[in-house]
Amino acid sequence: MTDPAPALEGMTSPFVAVRLRTTDTDAAGHFYGRVLGPGARALIDAIPADSAARGARPIWLGVVGTTDPGATAAQLQTLGAMRLGPPASGANNQTVSLWRDAGGAVFGLAGSATASRAAEAATPTDDSATQRPVWQHLNCPVPSAASAMYRGAFGWRIAPSLERSNGLSVWPICARDGAAPFASLVDVSGLPDVHPHWLFHFEVPALDAALATVRAEGGTVGPVSALPNGRWLAICDDPQGAAFGLQSAQR
């Protein structure tokens, strides 16, 4: 599954944090330390015991910032999202609540006086995969519901022009009018084996070498795809089952 060419230059992401929630933090720390570098260990959290008991699966969780969490939560519920448990304290003293969006994907909502400024400033400027993803896409079986929810609650703009990648319908997503796309919405309604989720792409120096490490450390690797902008992409699963993407300009 591939995406339109990511607009890496000038990309501004409204995700104020992206963190791994997993069932085995030690194993995940070793795996991502080998694949992405030692700094990745700081991005790993344990799935709370009560969530694990309810069947929560390991995921890379994107946290969206808002300066008015109460109003945003009310909008999300009106637009078809579901809150997953009570808010909890997150990184940087932010209160984070988990939500299932109108298409079924899980994301976090952070209430913080600085969340809006952090989102505006969060532009990747280096090749460190452990800082921020270089791209993200939302796998969704009901694009109309998800796009209405993200547009209504966060003001995101879903590009009206439809692009197709490997036979899949894809829409670029911008954080606001005039901004470069920071993500894409992918219609997976015809792919019953793909569950709804945000998939985050991380930068590596050379793709084939990184994929060899993924395999050696117990992860799984999907097909390698050439992106329209000349970059290379592979979608992987870590040993605990969390999906992530690896991108590089060098094969």
C-alpha positions as protocol buffer text, in pm:
chain_id: "A"
residue {
  index: 1
  type: MET
  ca { x: 0 y: 0 z: 0 }
}
residue {
  index: 2
  type: THR
  ca { x: 155 y: 330 z: -103 }
}
residue {
  index: 3
  type: ASP
  ca { x: 79 y: 698 z: -66 }
}
residue {
  index: 4
  type: PRO
  ca { x: 100 y: 1008 z: -282 }
}
residue {
  index: 5
  type: ALA
  ca { x: 442 y: 1171 z: -266 }
}
residue {
  index: 6
  type: PRO
  ca { x: 481 y: 1321 z: 82 }
}
residue {
  index: 7
  type: ALA
  ca { x: 537 y: 1696 z: 87 }
}
residue {
  index: 8
  type: LEU
  ca { x: 833 y: 1680 z: 324 }
}
residue {
  index: 9
  type: GLU
  ca { x: 944 y: 2037 z: 265 }
}
residue {
  index: 10
  type: GLY
  ca { x: 733 y: 2274 z: 473 }
}
residue {
  index: 11
  type: MET
  ca { x: 517 y: 1998 z: 616 }
}
residue {
  index: 12
  type: THR
  ca { x: 350 y: 2101 z: 942 }
}
residue {
  index: 13
  type: SER
  ca { x: 191 y: 1824 z: 1145 }
}
residue {
  index: 14
  type: PRO
  ca { x: -82 y: 1883 z: 1406 }
}
residue {
  index: 15
  type: PHE
  ca { x: 35 y: 1573 z: 1593 }
}
residue {
  index: 16
  type: VAL
  ca { x: 211 y: 1713 z: 1900 }
}
residue {
  index: 17
  type: ALA
  ca { x: 344 y: 1368 z: 1994 }
}
residue {
  index: 18
  type: VAL
  ca { x: 370 y: 1022 z: 1841 }
}
residue {
  index: 19
  type: ARG
  ca { x: 439 y: 740 z: 2086 }
}
residue {
  index: 20
  type: LEU
  ca { x: 439 y: 362 z: 2082 }
}
residue {
  index: 21
  type: ARG
  ca { x: 198 y: 187 z: 2319 }
}
residue {
  index: 22
  type: THR
  ca { x: 302 y: -175 z: 2355 }
}
residue {
  index: 23
  type: THR
  ca { x: 276 y: -489 z: 2564 }
}
residue {
  index: 24
  type: ASP
  ca { x: 653 y: -537 z: 2611 }
}
residue {
  index: 25
  type: THR
  ca { x: 849 y: -215 z: 2651 }
}
residue {
  index: 26
  type: ASP
  ca { x: 1184 y: -388 z: 2696 }
}
residue {
  index: 27
  type: ALA
  ca { x: 1149 y: -592 z: 2376 }
}
residue {
  index: 28
  type: ALA
  ca { x: 1016 y: -291 z: 2186 }
}
residue {
  index: 29
  type: GLY
  ca { x: 1299 y: -74 z: 2314 }
}
residue {
  index: 30
  type: HIS
  ca { x: 1555 y: -324 z: 2187 }
}
residue {
  index: 31
  type: PHE
  ca { x: 1380 y: -360 z: 1850 }
}
residue {
  index: 32
  type: TYR
  ca { x: 1336 y: 11 z: 1776 }
}
residue {
  index: 33
  type: GLY
  ca { x: 1677 y: 92 z: 1918 }
}
residue {
  index: 34
  type: ARG
  ca { x: 1821 y: -135 z: 1650 }
}
residue {
  index: 35
  type: VAL
  ca { x: 1590 y: -20 z: 1368 }
}
residue {
  index: 36
  type: LEU
  ca { x: 1555 y: 354 z: 1436 }
}
residue {
  index: 37
  type: GLY
  ca { x: 1835 y: 432 z: 1678 }
}
residue {
  index: 38
  type: PRO
  ca { x: 1870 y: 452 z: 2057 }
}
residue {
  index: 39
  type: GLY
  ca { x: 1657 y: 767 z: 2086 }
}
residue {
  index: 40
  type: ALA
  ca { x: 1349 y: 565 z: 1990 }
}
residue {
  index: 41
  type: ARG
  ca { x: 1345 y: 405 z: 2335 }
}
residue {
  index: 42
  type: ALA
  ca { x: 1219 y: 734 z: 2480 }
}
residue {
  index: 43
  type: LEU
  ca { x: 903 y: 710 z: 2267 }
}
residue {
  index: 44
  type: ILE
  ca { x: 777 y: 382 z: 2416 }
}
residue {
  index: 45
  type: ASP
  ca { x: 500 y: 343 z: 2675 }
}
residue {
  index: 46
  type: ALA
  ca { x: 339 y: 35 z: 2827 }
}
residue {
  index: 47
  type: ILE
  ca { x: -26 y: -29 z: 2750 }
}
residue {
  index: 48
  type: PRO
  ca { x: -207 y: 11 z: 3085 }
}
residue {
  index: 49
  type: ALA
  ca { x: -310 y: -319 z: 3241 }
}
residue {
  index: 50
  type: ASP
  ca { x: -682 y: -241 z: 3225 }
}
residue {
  index: 51
  type: SER
  ca { x: -655 y: -151 z: 2856 }
}
residue {
  index: 52
  type: ALA
  ca { x: -456 y: -466 z: 2784 }
}
residue {
  index: 53
  type: ALA
  ca { x: -722 y: -671 z: 2963 }
}
residue {
  index: 54
  type: ARG
  ca { x: -981 y: -521 z: 2729 }
}
residue {
  index: 55
  type: GLY
  ca { x: -777 y: -632 z: 2429 }
}
residue {
  index: 56
  type: ALA
  ca { x: -590 y: -311 z: 2341 }
}
residue {
  index: 57
  type: ARG
  ca { x: -334 y: -389 z: 2073 }
}
residue {
  index: 58
  type: PRO
  ca { x: 13 y: -235 z: 2036 }
}
residue {
  index: 59
  type: ILE
  ca { x: 0 y: 77 z: 1818 }
}
residue {
  index: 60
  type: TRP
  ca { x: 191 y: 389 z: 1733 }
}
residue {
  index: 61
  type: LEU
  ca { x: -37 y: 656 z: 1880 }
}
residue {
  index: 62
  type: GLY
  ca { x: -60 y: 1004 z: 1732 }
}
residue {
  index: 63
  type: VAL
  ca { x: -163 y: 1274 z: 1979 }
}
residue {
  index: 64
  type: VAL
  ca { x: -343 y: 1581 z: 1844 }
}
residue {
  index: 65
  type: GLY
  ca { x: -314 y: 1905 z: 2041 }
}
residue {
  index: 66
  type: THR
  ca { x: -601 y: 2135 z: 2134 }
}
residue {
  index: 67
  type: THR
  ca { x: -620 y: 2445 z: 2355 }
}
residue {
  index: 68
  type: ASP
  ca { x: -983 y: 2370 z: 2450 }
}
residue {
  index: 69
  type: PRO
  ca { x: -1012 y: 1997 z: 2527 }
}
residue {
  index: 70
  type: GLY
  ca { x: -1367 y: 2022 z: 2658 }
}
residue {
  index: 71
  type: ALA
  ca { x: -1505 y: 2186 z: 2346 }
}
residue {
  index: 72
  type: THR
  ca { x: -1304 y: 1957 z: 2119 }
}
residue {
  index: 73
  type: ALA
  ca { x: -1425 y: 1648 z: 2305 }
}
residue {
  index: 74
  type: ALA
  ca { x: -1786 y: 1761 z: 2265 }
}
residue {
  index: 75
  type: GLN
  ca { x: -1732 y: 1814 z: 1892 }
}
residue {
  index: 76
  type: LEU
  ca { x: -1568 y: 1475 z: 1854 }
}
residue {
  index: 77
  type: GLN
  ca { x: -1860 y: 1298 z: 2019 }
}
residue {
  index: 78
  type: THR
  ca { x: -2109 y: 1486 z: 1803 }
}
residue {
  index: 79
  type: LEU
  ca { x: -1914 y: 1385 z: 1493 }
}
residue {
  index: 80
  type: GLY
  ca { x: -1909 y: 1013 z: 1571 }
}
residue {
  index: 81
  type: ALA
  ca { x: -1589 y: 963 z: 1775 }
}
residue {
  index: 82
  type: MET
  ca { x: -1583 y: 756 z: 2095 }
}
residue {
  index: 83
  type: ARG
  ca { x: -1376 y: 831 z: 2404 }
}
residue {
  index: 84
  type: LEU
  ca { x: -1180 y: 528 z: 2528 }
}
residue {
  index: 85
  type: GLY
  ca { x: -1157 y: 563 z: 2905 }
}
residue {
  index: 86
  type: PRO
  ca { x: -1071 y: 863 z: 3126 }
}
residue {
  index: 87
  type: PRO
  ca { x: -794 y: 1112 z: 3045 }
}
residue {
  index: 88
  type: ALA
  ca { x: -447 y: 1040 z: 3182 }
}
residue {
  index: 89
  type: SER
  ca { x: -129 y: 1237 z: 3236 }
}
residue {
  index: 90
  type: GLY
  ca { x: 97 y: 1223 z: 2932 }
}
residue {
  index: 91
  type: ALA
  ca { x: 433 y: 1356 z: 2819 }
}
residue {
  index: 92
  type: ASN
  ca { x: 520 y: 1723 z: 2880 }
}
residue {
  index: 93
  type: ASN
  ca { x: 250 y: 1753 z: 3150 }
}
residue {
  index: 94
  type: GLN
  ca { x: -26 y: 1717 z: 2893 }
}
residue {
  index: 95
  type: THR
  ca { x: -355 y: 1549 z: 2975 }
}
residue {
  index: 96
  type: VAL
  ca { x: -414 y: 1286 z: 2709 }
}
residue {
  index: 97
  type: SER
  ca { x: -739 y: 1108 z: 2633 }
}
residue {
  index: 98
  type: LEU
  ca { x: -774 y: 824 z: 2385 }
}
residue {
  index: 99
  type: TRP
  ca { x: -1040 y: 830 z: 2115 }
}
residue {
  index: 100
  type: ARG
  ca { x: -1166 y: 604 z: 1842 }
}
residue {
  index: 101
  type: ASP
  ca { x: -1236 y: 819 z: 1538 }
}
residue {
  index: 102
  type: ALA
  ca { x: -1547 y: 796 z: 1321 }
}
residue {
  index: 103
  type: GLY
  ca { x: -1372 y: 540 z: 1100 }
}
residue {
  index: 104
  type: GLY
  ca { x: -1242 y: 321 z: 1382 }
}
residue {
  index: 105
  type: ALA
  ca { x: -879 y: 440 z: 1419 }
}
residue {
  index: 106
  type: VAL
  ca { x: -739 y: 529 z: 1763 }
}
residue {
  index: 107
  type: PHE
  ca { x: -574 y: 864 z: 1832 }
}
residue {
  index: 108
  type: GLY
  ca { x: -488 y: 1075 z: 2135 }
}
residue {
  index: 109
  type: LEU
  ca { x: -614 y: 1420 z: 2231 }
}
residue {
  index: 110
  type: ALA
  ca { x: -388 y: 1645 z: 2439 }
}
residue {
  index: 111
  type: GLY
  ca { x: -520 y: 1940 z: 2633 }
}
residue {
  index: 112
  type: SER
  ca { x: -243 y: 2191 z: 2691 }
}
residue {
  index: 113
  type: ALA
  ca { x: -201 y: 2565 z: 2678 }
}
residue {
  index: 114
  type: THR
  ca { x: 100 y: 2509 z: 2453 }
}
residue {
  index: 115
  type: ALA
  ca { x: -44 y: 2238 z: 2230 }
}
residue {
  index: 116
  type: SER
  ca { x: -144 y: 2473 z: 1950 }
}
residue {
  index: 117
  type: ARG
  ca { x: 198 y: 2640 z: 1940 }
}
residue {
  index: 118
  type: ALA
  ca { x: 370 y: 2301 z: 1953 }
}
residue {
  index: 119
  type: ALA
  ca { x: 166 y: 2180 z: 1657 }
}
residue {
  index: 120
  type: GLU
  ca { x: 258 y: 2488 z: 1454 }
}
residue {
  index: 121
  type: ALA
  ca { x: 628 y: 2442 z: 1532 }
}
residue {
  index: 122
  type: ALA
  ca { x: 641 y: 2067 z: 1475 }
}
residue {
  index: 123
  type: THR
  ca { x: 812 y: 2056 z: 1137 }
}
residue {
  index: 124
  type: PRO
  ca { x: 1071 y: 1782 z: 1078 }
}
residue {
  index: 125
  type: THR
  ca { x: 1406 y: 1935 z: 988 }
}
residue {
  index: 126
  type: ASP
  ca { x: 1651 y: 1645 z: 1005 }
}
residue {
  index: 127
  type: ASP
  ca { x: 1686 y: 1279 z: 921 }
}
residue {
  index: 128
  type: SER
  ca { x: 1643 y: 1155 z: 1277 }
}
residue {
  index: 129
  type: ALA
  ca { x: 1364 y: 899 z: 1268 }
}
residue {
  index: 130
  type: THR
  ca { x: 1334 y: 918 z: 1644 }
}
residue {
  index: 131
  type: GLN
  ca { x: 1229 y: 1284 z: 1642 }
}
residue {
  index: 132
  type: ARG
  ca { x: 907 y: 1281 z: 1441 }
}
residue {
  index: 133
  type: PRO
  ca { x: 756 y: 1078 z: 1159 }
}
residue {
  index: 134
  type: VAL
  ca { x: 819 y: 1215 z: 811 }
}
residue {
  index: 135
  type: TRP
  ca { x: 468 y: 1121 z: 698 }
}
residue {
  index: 136
  type: GLN
  ca { x: 153 y: 951 z: 819 }
}
residue {
  index: 137
  type: HIS
  ca { x: -154 y: 803 z: 659 }
}
residue {
  index: 138
  type: LEU
  ca { x: -492 y: 704 z: 794 }
}
residue {
  index: 139
  type: ASN
  ca { x: -621 y: 364 z: 686 }
}
residue {
  index: 140
  type: CYS
  ca { x: -998 y: 405 z: 699 }
}
residue {
  index: 141
  type: PRO
  ca { x: -1294 y: 200 z: 568 }
}
residue {
  index: 142
  type: VAL
  ca { x: -1536 y: 496 z: 584 }
}
residue {
  index: 143
  type: PRO
  ca { x: -1348 y: 802 z: 452 }
}
residue {
  index: 144
  type: SER
  ca { x: -1652 y: 1031 z: 445 }
}
residue {
  index: 145
  type: ALA
  ca { x: -1720 y: 988 z: 818 }
}
residue {
  index: 146
  type: ALA
  ca { x: -1355 y: 1024 z: 918 }
}
residue {
  index: 147
  type: SER
  ca { x: -1294 y: 1329 z: 699 }
}
residue {
  index: 148
  type: ALA
  ca { x: -1606 y: 1502 z: 838 }
}
residue {
  index: 149
  type: MET
  ca { x: -1491 y: 1431 z: 1194 }
}
residue {
  index: 150
  type: TYR
  ca { x: -1135 y: 1560 z: 1152 }
}
residue {
  index: 151
  type: ARG
  ca { x: -1255 y: 1861 z: 955 }
}
residue {
  index: 152
  type: GLY
  ca { x: -1524 y: 1950 z: 1208 }
}
residue {
  index: 153
  type: ALA
  ca { x: -1321 y: 1893 z: 1525 }
}
residue {
  index: 154
  type: PHE
  ca { x: -976 y: 2014 z: 1416 }
}
residue {
  index: 155
  type: GLY
  ca { x: -1031 y: 2218 z: 1101 }
}
residue {
  index: 156
  type: TRP
  ca { x: -823 y: 1985 z: 886 }
}
residue {
  index: 157
  type: ARG
  ca { x: -869 y: 2023 z: 512 }
}
residue {
  index: 158
  type: ILE
  ca { x: -921 y: 1712 z: 301 }
}
residue {
  index: 159
  type: ALA
  ca { x: -808 y: 1787 z: -54 }
}
residue {
  index: 160
  type: PRO
  ca { x: -1101 y: 1761 z: -297 }
}
residue {
  index: 161
  type: SER
  ca { x: -884 y: 1609 z: -567 }
}
residue {
  index: 162
  type: LEU
  ca { x: -881 y: 1230 z: -544 }
}
residue {
  index: 163
  type: GLU
  ca { x: -553 y: 1052 z: -608 }
}
residue {
  index: 164
  type: ARG
  ca { x: -516 y: 681 z: -666 }
}
residue {
  index: 165
  type: SER
  ca { x: -227 y: 468 z: -549 }
}
residue {
  index: 166
  type: ASN
  ca { x: -210 y: 94 z: -625 }
}
residue {
  index: 167
  type: GLY
  ca { x: -583 y: 101 z: -697 }
}
residue {
  index: 168
  type: LEU
  ca { x: -667 y: 261 z: -362 }
}
residue {
  index: 169
  type: SER
  ca { x: -846 y: 593 z: -323 }
}
residue {
  index: 170
  type: VAL
  ca { x: -627 y: 848 z: -145 }
}
residue {
  index: 171
  type: TRP
  ca { x: -692 y: 1205 z: -30 }
}
residue {
  index: 172
  type: PRO
  ca { x: -415 y: 1440 z: 93 }
}
residue {
  index: 173
  type: ILE
  ca { x: -482 y: 1604 z: 432 }
}
residue {
  index: 174
  type: CYS
  ca { x: -371 y: 1956 z: 528 }
}
residue {
  index: 175
  type: ALA
  ca { x: -379 y: 2103 z: 878 }
}
residue {
  index: 176
  type: ARG
  ca { x: -524 y: 2429 z: 745 }
}
residue {
  index: 177
  type: ASP
  ca { x: -592 y: 2617 z: 423 }
}
residue {
  index: 178
  type: GLY
  ca { x: -274 y: 2687 z: 229 }
}
residue {
  index: 179
  type: ALA
  ca { x: -59 y: 2442 z: 427 }
}
residue {
  index: 180
  type: ALA
  ca { x: 134 y: 2158 z: 268 }
}
residue {
  index: 181
  type: PRO
  ca { x: -22 y: 1814 z: 320 }
}
residue {
  index: 182
  type: PHE
  ca { x: 100 y: 1639 z: 634 }
}
residue {
  index: 183
  type: ALA
  ca { x: -88 y: 1310 z: 586 }
}
residue {
  index: 184
  type: SER
  ca { x: -318 y: 1117 z: 358 }
}
residue {
  index: 185
  type: LEU
  ca { x: -649 y: 938 z: 400 }
}
residue {
  index: 186
  type: VAL
  ca { x: -656 y: 594 z: 239 }
}
residue {
  index: 187
  type: ASP
  ca { x: -982 y: 411 z: 164 }
}
residue {
  index: 188
  type: VAL
  ca { x: -932 y: 51 z: 284 }
}
residue {
  index: 189
  type: SER
  ca { x: -1298 y: -51 z: 261 }
}
residue {
  index: 190
  type: GLY
  ca { x: -1201 y: -315 z: 4 }
}
residue {
  index: 191
  type: LEU
  ca { x: -923 y: -457 z: 223 }
}
residue {
  index: 192
  type: PRO
  ca { x: -1085 y: -653 z: 508 }
}
residue {
  index: 193
  type: ASP
  ca { x: -746 y: -759 z: 647 }
}
residue {
  index: 194
  type: VAL
  ca { x: -641 y: -396 z: 707 }
}
residue {
  index: 195
  type: HIS
  ca { x: -785 y: -259 z: 1030 }
}
residue {
  index: 196
  type: PRO
  ca { x: -848 y: 116 z: 1073 }
}
residue {
  index: 197
  type: HIS
  ca { x: -538 y: 288 z: 1209 }
}
residue {
  index: 198
  type: TRP
  ca { x: -299 y: 577 z: 1172 }
}
residue {
  index: 199
  type: LEU
  ca { x: 26 y: 452 z: 1023 }
}
residue {
  index: 200
  type: PHE
  ca { x: 338 y: 660 z: 1086 }
}
residue {
  index: 201
  type: HIS
  ca { x: 640 y: 661 z: 853 }
}
residue {
  index: 202
  type: PHE
  ca { x: 992 y: 702 z: 993 }
}
residue {
  index: 203
  type: GLU
  ca { x: 1306 y: 805 z: 808 }
}
residue {
  index: 204
  type: VAL
  ca { x: 1602 y: 566 z: 774 }
}
residue {
  index: 205
  type: PRO
  ca { x: 1933 y: 626 z: 593 }
}
residue {
  index: 206
  type: ALA
  ca { x: 1893 y: 328 z: 355 }
}
residue {
  index: 207
  type: LEU
  ca { x: 1577 y: 120 z: 326 }
}
residue {
  index: 208
  type: ASP
  ca { x: 1715 y: -226 z: 244 }
}
residue {
  index: 209
  type: ALA
  ca { x: 1960 y: -217 z: 534 }
}
residue {
  index: 210
  type: ALA
  ca { x: 1685 y: -110 z: 774 }
}
residue {
  index: 211
  type: LEU
  ca { x: 1453 y: -385 z: 650 }
}
residue {
  index: 212
  type: ALA
  ca { x: 1725 y: -643 z: 703 }
}
residue {
  index: 213
  type: THR
  ca { x: 1745 y: -526 z: 1065 }
}
residue {
  index: 214
  type: VAL
  ca { x: 1366 y: -545 z: 1103 }
}
residue {
  index: 215
  type: ARG
  ca { x: 1371 y: -908 z: 989 }
}
residue {
  index: 216
  type: ALA
  ca { x: 1674 y: -999 z: 1200 }
}
residue {
  index: 217
  type: GLU
  ca { x: 1509 y: -855 z: 1511 }
}
residue {
  index: 218
  type: GLY
  ca { x: 1183 y: -1047 z: 1465 }
}
residue {
  index: 219
  type: GLY
  ca { x: 968 y: -796 z: 1278 }
}
residue {
  index: 220
  type: THR
  ca { x: 785 y: -853 z: 951 }
}
residue {
  index: 221
  type: VAL
  ca { x: 826 y: -658 z: 628 }
}
residue {
  index: 222
  type: GLY
  ca { x: 574 y: -586 z: 355 }
}
residue {
  index: 223
  type: PRO
  ca { x: 650 y: -514 z: -11 }
}
residue {
  index: 224
  type: VAL
  ca { x: 878 y: -223 z: -96 }
}
residue {
  index: 225
  type: SER
  ca { x: 707 y: 53 z: -294 }
}
residue {
  index: 226
  type: ALA
  ca { x: 851 y: 335 z: -502 }
}
residue {
  index: 227
  type: LEU
  ca { x: 680 y: 666 z: -420 }
}
residue {
  index: 228
  type: PRO
  ca { x: 607 y: 923 z: -692 }
}
residue {
  index: 229
  type: ASN
  ca { x: 867 y: 1159 z: -543 }
}
residue {
  index: 230
  type: GLY
  ca { x: 1145 y: 903 z: -589 }
}
residue {
  index: 231
  type: ARG
  ca { x: 1156 y: 785 z: -228 }
}
residue {
  index: 232
  type: TRP
  ca { x: 1111 y: 426 z: -110 }
}
residue {
  index: 233
  type: LEU
  ca { x: 857 y: 294 z: 140 }
}
residue {
  index: 234
  type: ALA
  ca { x: 796 y: -34 z: 321 }
}
residue {
  index: 235
  type: ILE
  ca { x: 527 y: -105 z: 580 }
}
residue {
  index: 236
  type: CYS
  ca { x: 639 y: -327 z: 867 }
}
residue {
  index: 237
  type: ASP
  ca { x: 512 y: -482 z: 1190 }
}
residue {
  index: 238
  type: ASP
  ca { x: 723 y: -495 z: 1503 }
}
residue {
  index: 239
  type: PRO
  ca { x: 745 y: -822 z: 1703 }
}
residue {
  index: 240
  type: GLN
  ca { x: 452 y: -716 z: 1924 }
}
residue {
  index: 241
  type: GLY
  ca { x: 233 y: -640 z: 1620 }
}
residue {
  index: 242
  type: ALA
  ca { x: 244 y: -260 z: 1592 }
}
residue {
  index: 243
  type: ALA
  ca { x: 252 y: -139 z: 1232 }
}
residue {
  index: 244
  type: PHE
  ca { x: 487 y: 134 z: 1113 }
}
residue {
  index: 245
  type: GLY
  ca { x: 637 y: 258 z: 788 }
}
residue {
  index: 246
  type: LEU
  ca { x: 999 y: 310 z: 690 }
}
residue {
  index: 247
  type: GLN
  ca { x: 1096 y: 563 z: 425 }
}
residue {
  index: 248
  type: SER
  ca { x: 1424 y: 654 z: 263 }
}
residue {
  index: 249
  type: ALA
  ca { x: 1560 y: 836 z: -39 }
}
residue {
  index: 250
  type: GLN
  ca { x: 1810 y: 550 z: -74 }
}
residue {
  index: 251
  type: ARG
  ca { x: 1704 y: 195 z: -151 }
}
